[in-house]
Short mmCIF file of C-alpha atoms and ligand atoms in Angstrom, two decimals:
data_model
loop_
_atom_site.label_atom_id
_atom_site.label_comp_id
_atom_site.label_asym_id
_atom_site.label_seq_id
_atom_site.Cartn_x
_atom_site.Cartn_y
_atom_site.Cartn_z
CA MET A 955 122.07 115.94 119.95
CA LYS A 956 119.82 117.30 117.24
CA THR A 957 117.08 114.65 116.35
CA ILE A 958 115.83 114.79 112.91
CA ILE A 959 111.99 114.18 112.60
CA ILE A 960 111.34 112.27 109.60
CA ASP A 961 108.57 113.57 107.41
CA GLY A 962 106.81 110.32 106.24
CA ARG A 963 104.36 112.44 104.22
CA ALA A 964 106.92 114.27 102.32
CA ILE A 965 108.47 110.79 101.64
CA ALA A 966 105.13 109.64 100.49
CA ASN A 967 104.71 112.57 98.05
CA GLU A 968 107.96 111.84 96.52
CA ILE A 969 107.04 108.09 95.96
CA ARG A 970 103.74 109.11 94.60
CA GLU A 971 105.30 111.61 92.06
CA GLU A 972 107.64 108.75 90.90
CA LEU A 973 104.78 106.30 90.68
CA SER A 974 102.68 108.77 88.75
CA HIS A 975 105.07 108.41 85.89
CA THR A 976 104.63 104.66 85.64
CA THR A 977 101.05 104.86 85.93
CA SER A 978 100.86 107.34 83.06
CA ASP A 979 102.96 105.03 80.86
CA LEU A 980 100.72 102.14 81.78
CA ILE A 981 97.47 104.20 80.91
CA ALA A 982 98.95 105.21 77.63
CA LYS A 983 99.11 101.41 76.92
CA ASN A 984 95.57 101.19 77.94
CA ILE A 985 96.48 99.33 81.15
CA ILE A 986 94.52 100.88 84.11
CA PRO A 987 96.14 99.68 87.38
CA ARG A 988 93.31 98.19 89.31
CA MET A 989 93.15 96.54 92.78
CA ALA A 990 90.40 94.55 94.57
CA VAL A 991 90.14 95.06 98.34
CA LEU A 992 88.17 92.49 100.15
CA HIS A 993 86.67 92.90 103.51
CA ILE A 994 85.28 90.01 105.50
CA GLY A 995 82.84 91.66 107.91
CA GLU A 996 83.22 95.42 108.71
CA ASP A 997 86.09 96.17 110.88
CA PRO A 998 86.13 100.01 111.25
CA SER A 999 89.77 100.56 111.23
CA SER A 1000 90.41 98.39 108.23
CA LEU A 1001 87.39 100.09 106.39
CA SER A 1002 89.03 103.44 107.17
CA TYR A 1003 92.54 102.14 105.89
CA THR A 1004 90.70 101.13 102.51
CA LYS A 1005 89.21 104.61 102.42
CA SER A 1006 92.68 106.20 102.61
CA ILE A 1007 93.91 103.75 99.95
CA LYS A 1008 91.11 104.60 97.63
CA LYS A 1009 91.83 108.49 98.18
CA ILE A 1010 95.54 108.25 97.38
CA SER A 1011 94.95 105.75 94.53
CA SER A 1012 92.51 108.35 92.81
CA LYS A 1013 95.40 110.71 92.62
CA LEU A 1014 97.36 108.04 90.71
CA ASN A 1015 94.45 107.12 88.49
CA ILE A 1016 94.35 103.67 90.07
CA GLU A 1017 91.23 102.04 90.35
CA VAL A 1018 90.11 100.37 93.79
CA ASP A 1019 87.13 97.90 93.73
CA ILE A 1020 85.84 97.21 97.30
CA TYR A 1021 84.07 94.02 98.18
CA THR A 1022 82.63 93.32 101.32
CA ILE A 1023 81.75 89.67 102.37
CA GLU A 1024 79.23 89.14 105.33
CA GLU A 1025 80.78 87.56 108.40
CA ASN A 1026 78.01 85.01 108.49
CA THR A 1027 79.38 83.29 105.29
CA ASN A 1028 81.95 80.55 104.92
CA ASP A 1029 85.55 79.95 103.47
CA VAL A 1030 84.24 78.33 100.43
CA HIS A 1031 82.26 81.42 99.38
CA VAL A 1032 85.35 83.84 100.13
CA ILE A 1033 87.84 81.49 98.31
CA LYS A 1034 85.38 81.39 95.28
CA GLU A 1035 85.26 85.29 95.28
CA ILE A 1036 89.18 85.43 95.38
CA LYS A 1037 89.48 83.00 92.58
CA ARG A 1038 87.05 85.06 90.56
CA LEU A 1039 89.25 87.89 91.15
CA ASN A 1040 92.50 85.93 90.37
CA ASP A 1041 90.94 85.05 87.00
CA ASP A 1042 89.89 88.56 86.24
CA LYS A 1043 92.33 90.05 83.76
CA LYS A 1044 91.29 93.70 84.77
CA ILE A 1045 92.33 93.20 88.31
CA HIS A 1046 96.17 93.45 88.92
CA GLY A 1047 96.43 93.13 92.77
CA ILE A 1048 94.26 91.76 95.61
CA LEU A 1049 94.21 92.77 99.20
CA ILE A 1050 92.40 91.02 101.89
CA GLN A 1051 91.95 93.27 104.75
CA GLU A 1052 92.72 91.92 108.20
CA PRO A 1053 91.35 90.92 110.62
CA ILE A 1054 89.94 87.81 109.07
CA PRO A 1055 87.36 86.83 111.49
CA SER A 1056 88.51 83.91 113.55
CA SER A 1057 85.53 81.68 112.40
CA PHE A 1058 87.25 81.62 108.84
CA ASN A 1059 90.22 79.49 107.76
CA ARG A 1060 92.81 82.25 107.34
CA GLU A 1061 95.45 80.08 105.89
CA ASP A 1062 93.21 78.55 103.14
CA ILE A 1063 92.13 82.09 102.32
CA LEU A 1064 95.50 83.56 102.08
CA LEU A 1065 96.81 80.58 100.11
CA SER A 1066 94.10 81.00 97.49
CA ILE A 1067 95.37 84.56 96.53
CA SER A 1068 97.20 84.34 93.15
CA PRO A 1069 100.82 84.81 94.13
CA PHE A 1070 101.07 87.32 91.06
CA LYS A 1071 98.30 89.51 92.43
CA ASP A 1072 99.31 89.16 96.18
CA ILE A 1073 100.23 92.93 96.54
CA ASP A 1074 100.62 92.79 100.29
CA CYS A 1075 102.55 89.48 100.38
CA MET A 1076 99.76 87.72 102.38
CA ASN A 1077 100.16 84.30 100.66
CA PRO A 1078 102.46 82.14 102.61
CA ILE A 1079 104.18 81.13 99.44
CA ASN A 1080 105.26 84.82 98.77
CA LEU A 1081 106.23 85.25 102.41
CA GLY A 1082 108.47 82.12 101.91
CA ARG A 1083 110.04 83.99 98.96
CA VAL A 1084 110.77 87.05 101.08
CA MET A 1085 112.80 84.76 103.42
CA ARG A 1086 114.80 83.45 100.43
CA GLY A 1087 115.39 86.91 99.25
CA GLU A 1088 113.68 86.41 95.90
CA PHE A 1089 110.19 87.86 95.76
CA PRO A 1090 107.71 89.59 93.38
CA PHE A 1091 106.20 91.44 96.39
CA ALA A 1092 107.22 92.05 100.10
CA PRO A 1093 104.76 93.25 102.62
CA SER A 1094 104.10 96.93 102.32
CA THR A 1095 104.80 97.92 106.06
CA PRO A 1096 108.41 96.35 106.00
CA LEU A 1097 108.93 97.93 102.65
CA GLY A 1098 107.77 101.22 104.02
CA VAL A 1099 110.31 100.95 106.85
CA LEU A 1100 113.18 100.32 104.19
CA LYS A 1101 111.93 103.21 102.07
CA VAL A 1102 112.11 105.57 104.97
CA LEU A 1103 115.69 104.46 105.61
CA GLU A 1104 116.64 104.72 101.95
CA GLN A 1105 115.14 108.35 101.59
CA GLU A 1106 117.00 109.40 104.67
CA ASN A 1107 120.12 107.95 103.27
CA ILE A 1108 120.35 105.70 106.51
CA ASP A 1109 122.54 102.65 105.36
CA VAL A 1110 121.96 99.64 107.49
CA GLU A 1111 125.02 97.55 106.20
CA GLU A 1112 127.19 96.49 109.18
CA LYS A 1113 124.82 98.05 111.36
CA HIS A 1114 122.94 96.52 114.21
CA VAL A 1115 119.10 96.73 113.75
CA VAL A 1116 116.90 95.74 116.71
CA ILE A 1117 113.32 95.04 115.67
CA VAL A 1118 110.82 95.04 118.61
CA GLY A 1119 107.86 92.78 117.45
CA ARG A 1120 107.95 89.54 115.61
CA SER A 1121 104.57 89.60 113.66
CA THR A 1122 104.15 87.89 110.30
CA ILE A 1123 103.27 91.21 108.61
CA VAL A 1124 105.98 93.40 110.08
CA GLY A 1125 108.74 92.11 112.35
CA LYS A 1126 109.59 88.73 110.84
CA PRO A 1127 109.56 89.91 107.03
CA LEU A 1128 111.38 92.97 107.93
CA ALA A 1129 114.10 90.92 109.62
CA ASN A 1130 114.46 88.86 106.45
CA LEU A 1131 114.57 92.00 104.27
CA LEU A 1132 117.38 93.51 106.16
CA LEU A 1133 119.33 90.37 106.16
CA ILE A 1134 119.29 90.27 102.33
CA LYS A 1135 122.86 90.29 100.87
CA GLY A 1136 122.73 93.51 98.88
CA LYS A 1137 121.45 97.09 98.70
CA GLY A 1138 119.12 97.91 101.77
CA GLY A 1139 120.26 94.75 103.56
CA ASN A 1140 123.48 93.33 105.06
CA ALA A 1141 122.40 94.38 108.63
CA THR A 1142 122.98 92.44 111.82
CA VAL A 1143 119.47 91.86 113.02
CA THR A 1144 118.05 91.08 116.53
CA VAL A 1145 114.35 90.56 116.93
CA CYS A 1146 112.77 91.05 120.41
CA HIS A 1147 109.32 90.16 121.44
CA SER A 1148 106.91 89.81 124.23
CA LYS A 1149 108.98 87.01 125.92
CA THR A 1150 112.35 88.98 125.51
CA ARG A 1151 113.99 89.26 128.89
CA ASN A 1152 115.53 92.79 129.54
CA LEU A 1153 114.45 94.54 126.47
CA PRO A 1154 116.48 97.74 127.14
CA PHE A 1155 119.71 95.46 127.00
CA PHE A 1156 119.10 94.93 123.42
CA THR A 1157 117.61 98.22 122.25
CA LYS A 1158 120.70 100.12 123.92
CA MET A 1159 122.97 98.02 121.59
CA ALA A 1160 121.04 99.18 118.43
CA ASP A 1161 122.18 101.56 115.80
CA VAL A 1162 118.66 101.38 114.39
CA VAL A 1163 115.58 100.44 116.46
CA VAL A 1164 112.35 99.72 114.68
CA VAL A 1165 109.33 99.04 117.05
CA ALA A 1166 106.13 97.45 115.84
CA VAL A 1167 104.27 96.21 118.85
CA GLY A 1168 101.14 98.17 119.54
CA ARG A 1169 101.87 99.40 123.10
CA PRO A 1170 102.01 103.28 123.54
CA LYS A 1171 105.26 104.54 124.77
CA LEU A 1172 106.96 101.23 125.12
CA ILE A 1173 110.24 102.61 123.82
CA LYS A 1174 111.74 105.50 125.87
CA GLY A 1175 114.92 107.65 125.49
CA ASP A 1176 116.67 106.10 128.31
CA MET A 1177 116.40 102.50 126.39
CA LEU A 1178 118.48 103.93 123.47
CA GLN A 1179 122.21 104.67 122.74
CA HIS A 1180 122.94 108.30 121.74
CA GLY A 1181 122.44 108.69 117.96
CA ALA A 1182 120.17 105.65 117.48
CA VAL A 1183 117.79 105.87 114.41
CA VAL A 1184 114.18 105.09 115.81
CA ILE A 1185 111.51 103.88 113.35
CA ASP A 1186 108.01 103.85 114.97
CA VAL A 1187 105.54 101.43 113.12
CA GLY A 1188 102.99 101.37 115.97
CA ILE A 1189 99.65 103.06 115.65
CA ASN A 1190 97.68 103.19 118.89
CA ASP A 1191 94.30 104.94 119.54
CA VAL A 1192 94.45 106.49 122.98
CA ILE A 1193 92.04 108.78 124.91
CA ASP A 1194 93.58 112.00 126.16
CA LYS A 1195 92.86 113.56 129.53
CA ASP A 1196 90.17 115.54 127.82
CA GLY A 1197 88.49 112.57 126.38
CA LYS A 1198 89.67 112.97 122.80
CA HIS A 1199 91.03 110.26 120.71
CA ARG A 1200 94.55 110.57 119.51
CA LEU A 1201 97.05 108.39 117.48
CA VAL A 1202 100.34 107.73 119.04
CA GLY A 1203 103.11 105.21 118.28
CA ASP A 1204 105.09 102.72 120.31
CA VAL A 1205 107.85 105.17 121.02
CA ASP A 1206 107.72 107.77 123.87
CA PHE A 1207 108.38 110.54 121.35
CA ASP A 1208 109.29 113.34 123.67
CA SER A 1209 111.60 111.29 125.55
CA VAL A 1210 113.77 110.30 122.53
CA ILE A 1211 114.36 113.81 121.30
CA GLY A 1212 117.83 114.82 122.01
CA ILE A 1213 118.99 111.17 122.17
CA ALA A 1214 117.90 109.65 118.86
CA SER A 1215 119.42 110.89 115.61
CA TYR A 1216 116.42 110.31 113.57
CA VAL A 1217 112.73 109.39 114.74
CA THR A 1218 109.56 108.82 112.67
CA PRO A 1219 106.51 110.47 114.21
CA VAL A 1220 103.01 108.96 114.55
CA PRO A 1221 100.98 109.96 112.72
CA GLY A 1222 103.05 111.21 109.51
CA GLY A 1223 105.87 108.65 109.76
CA VAL A 1224 105.95 105.16 108.39
CA GLY A 1225 102.10 104.92 107.81
CA PRO A 1226 101.78 107.21 104.87
CA VAL A 1227 104.83 105.54 103.16
CA THR A 1228 103.28 102.06 103.71
CA THR A 1229 100.25 103.02 101.79
CA LEU A 1230 102.40 104.18 98.77
CA MET A 1231 104.51 100.82 99.00
CA LEU A 1232 101.40 98.90 98.45
CA LEU A 1233 100.40 101.05 95.47
CA SER A 1234 103.94 100.40 94.23
CA ASN A 1235 103.43 96.75 94.53
CA LEU A 1236 100.29 97.09 92.60
CA ILE A 1237 101.98 98.93 89.73
CA THR A 1238 104.73 96.19 89.76
CA ALA A 1239 101.76 93.67 89.31
CA ALA A 1240 100.19 95.73 86.47
CA THR A 1241 103.49 96.22 84.78
CA ARG A 1242 104.10 92.38 84.85
CA LYS A 1243 101.27 91.99 82.34
CA VAL A 1244 102.87 94.49 79.65
P1 NAD C 3 100.86 92.07 116.41
O1 NAD C 3 100.14 92.30 117.48
O2 NAD C 3 100.70 91.11 115.41
O3 NAD C 3 102.46 91.87 117.00
C1 NAD C 3 102.94 92.59 118.10
C2 NAD C 3 104.21 91.99 118.41
O4 NAD C 3 104.77 92.71 119.63
C3 NAD C 3 104.28 90.50 118.73
O5 NAD C 3 105.36 90.02 118.10
C4 NAD C 3 104.71 90.63 120.32
O6 NAD C 3 105.59 89.57 120.66
C5 NAD C 3 105.42 91.96 120.52
N1 NAD C 3 105.27 92.49 121.84
C6 NAD C 3 103.99 92.53 122.53
N2 NAD C 3 104.26 93.06 123.71
C7 NAD C 3 105.68 93.18 123.77
C8 NAD C 3 106.56 93.94 124.78
N3 NAD C 3 106.15 94.35 125.95
N4 NAD C 3 107.84 93.88 124.49
C9 NAD C 3 108.36 93.46 123.43
N5 NAD C 3 107.56 92.95 122.37
C10 NAD C 3 106.29 92.81 122.57
O7 NAD C 3 100.90 93.61 115.85
P2 NAD C 3 101.39 94.10 114.25
O8 NAD C 3 100.48 93.71 113.44
O9 NAD C 3 102.87 93.72 114.07
O10 NAD C 3 101.43 95.53 114.51
C11 NAD C 3 102.17 96.31 115.57
C12 NAD C 3 101.89 97.75 115.51
O11 NAD C 3 102.19 98.26 114.27
C13 NAD C 3 100.47 98.02 115.79
O12 NAD C 3 100.39 99.17 116.64
C14 NAD C 3 99.88 98.26 114.50
O13 NAD C 3 98.64 99.10 114.43
C15 NAD C 3 100.92 98.82 113.79
N6 NAD C 3 100.98 98.87 112.32
C16 NAD C 3 101.33 99.93 111.61
C17 NAD C 3 101.43 99.79 110.15
C18 NAD C 3 101.94 101.00 109.44
O14 NAD C 3 101.68 101.02 108.20
N7 NAD C 3 102.41 101.92 110.09
C19 NAD C 3 101.14 98.62 109.51
C20 NAD C 3 100.88 97.39 110.45
C21 NAD C 3 100.88 97.50 111.67
#
């Protein structure tokens, strides 16, 4: 079987092109889409994600304000800052970068983000709306997975989708989105996790496997049925034999070639699309004010 390697960067470029028309319309009405990214502490991988958001945003004339709050402060200070951003009419979207250090009350912080500016769907109120199938924003990574499927004309209706990973930012919201009665949904969904007994039993039954675990090479070709679509959300920093850092996914890429009908590579698969979905949510938030 020929395996199609999905080009996430090309998909991201197409979305960027589409979004550029909306941003131009907004700018013509004197609305400059603007987001605030808040870091609590200085986690290197989230700082690097913010850098890439800023780079892509600049191509779309989107403004990104970065705020770093020192780790030795408290919830009250962080929530005060978020409320200030909620009230700032020039700011359309707020992203709190993870990880939020464990010394902070994560729940209170996320609940304080205005649901109308919550562009990565971190506020539990918006996450609840995703479960109900009515939402202003869904989290960007599950949206990225759905967008990849849509762009490749992979319809999940009546299909069995097995999601490996049950996190609140990927697995669980994705399961809810795939269950929506309507376009992009109507799938039969199984969610597997660290306590799932006999993972291959489930993955072998899947028409589509989405993996978001954070374990390099967890999913191998012999765990799939022929023709399965494989979407790899994982991003793992591994060190090669020659000591070099390399990003790999959760799928043993070489072993699925010839078995899967489609596979997303890492890097260059879901990741670039995710960032564009975040910006798409921002533009939705900015448009709401028109
Ligand atoms: P997480 O640590 O919050 O959740 C991991 C999930 O994997 C858990 O639900 C756990 O039950 C499950 N799990 C762990 N070991 C397992 C096993 N052996 N078998 C089956 N399930 C197992 O992680 P997360 O935040 O959801 O991220 C998952 C991966 O996706 C990470 O590599 C992360 O870097 C990546 N990620 C990528 C993007 C993107 O845009 N591409 C966005 C977010 C996260």
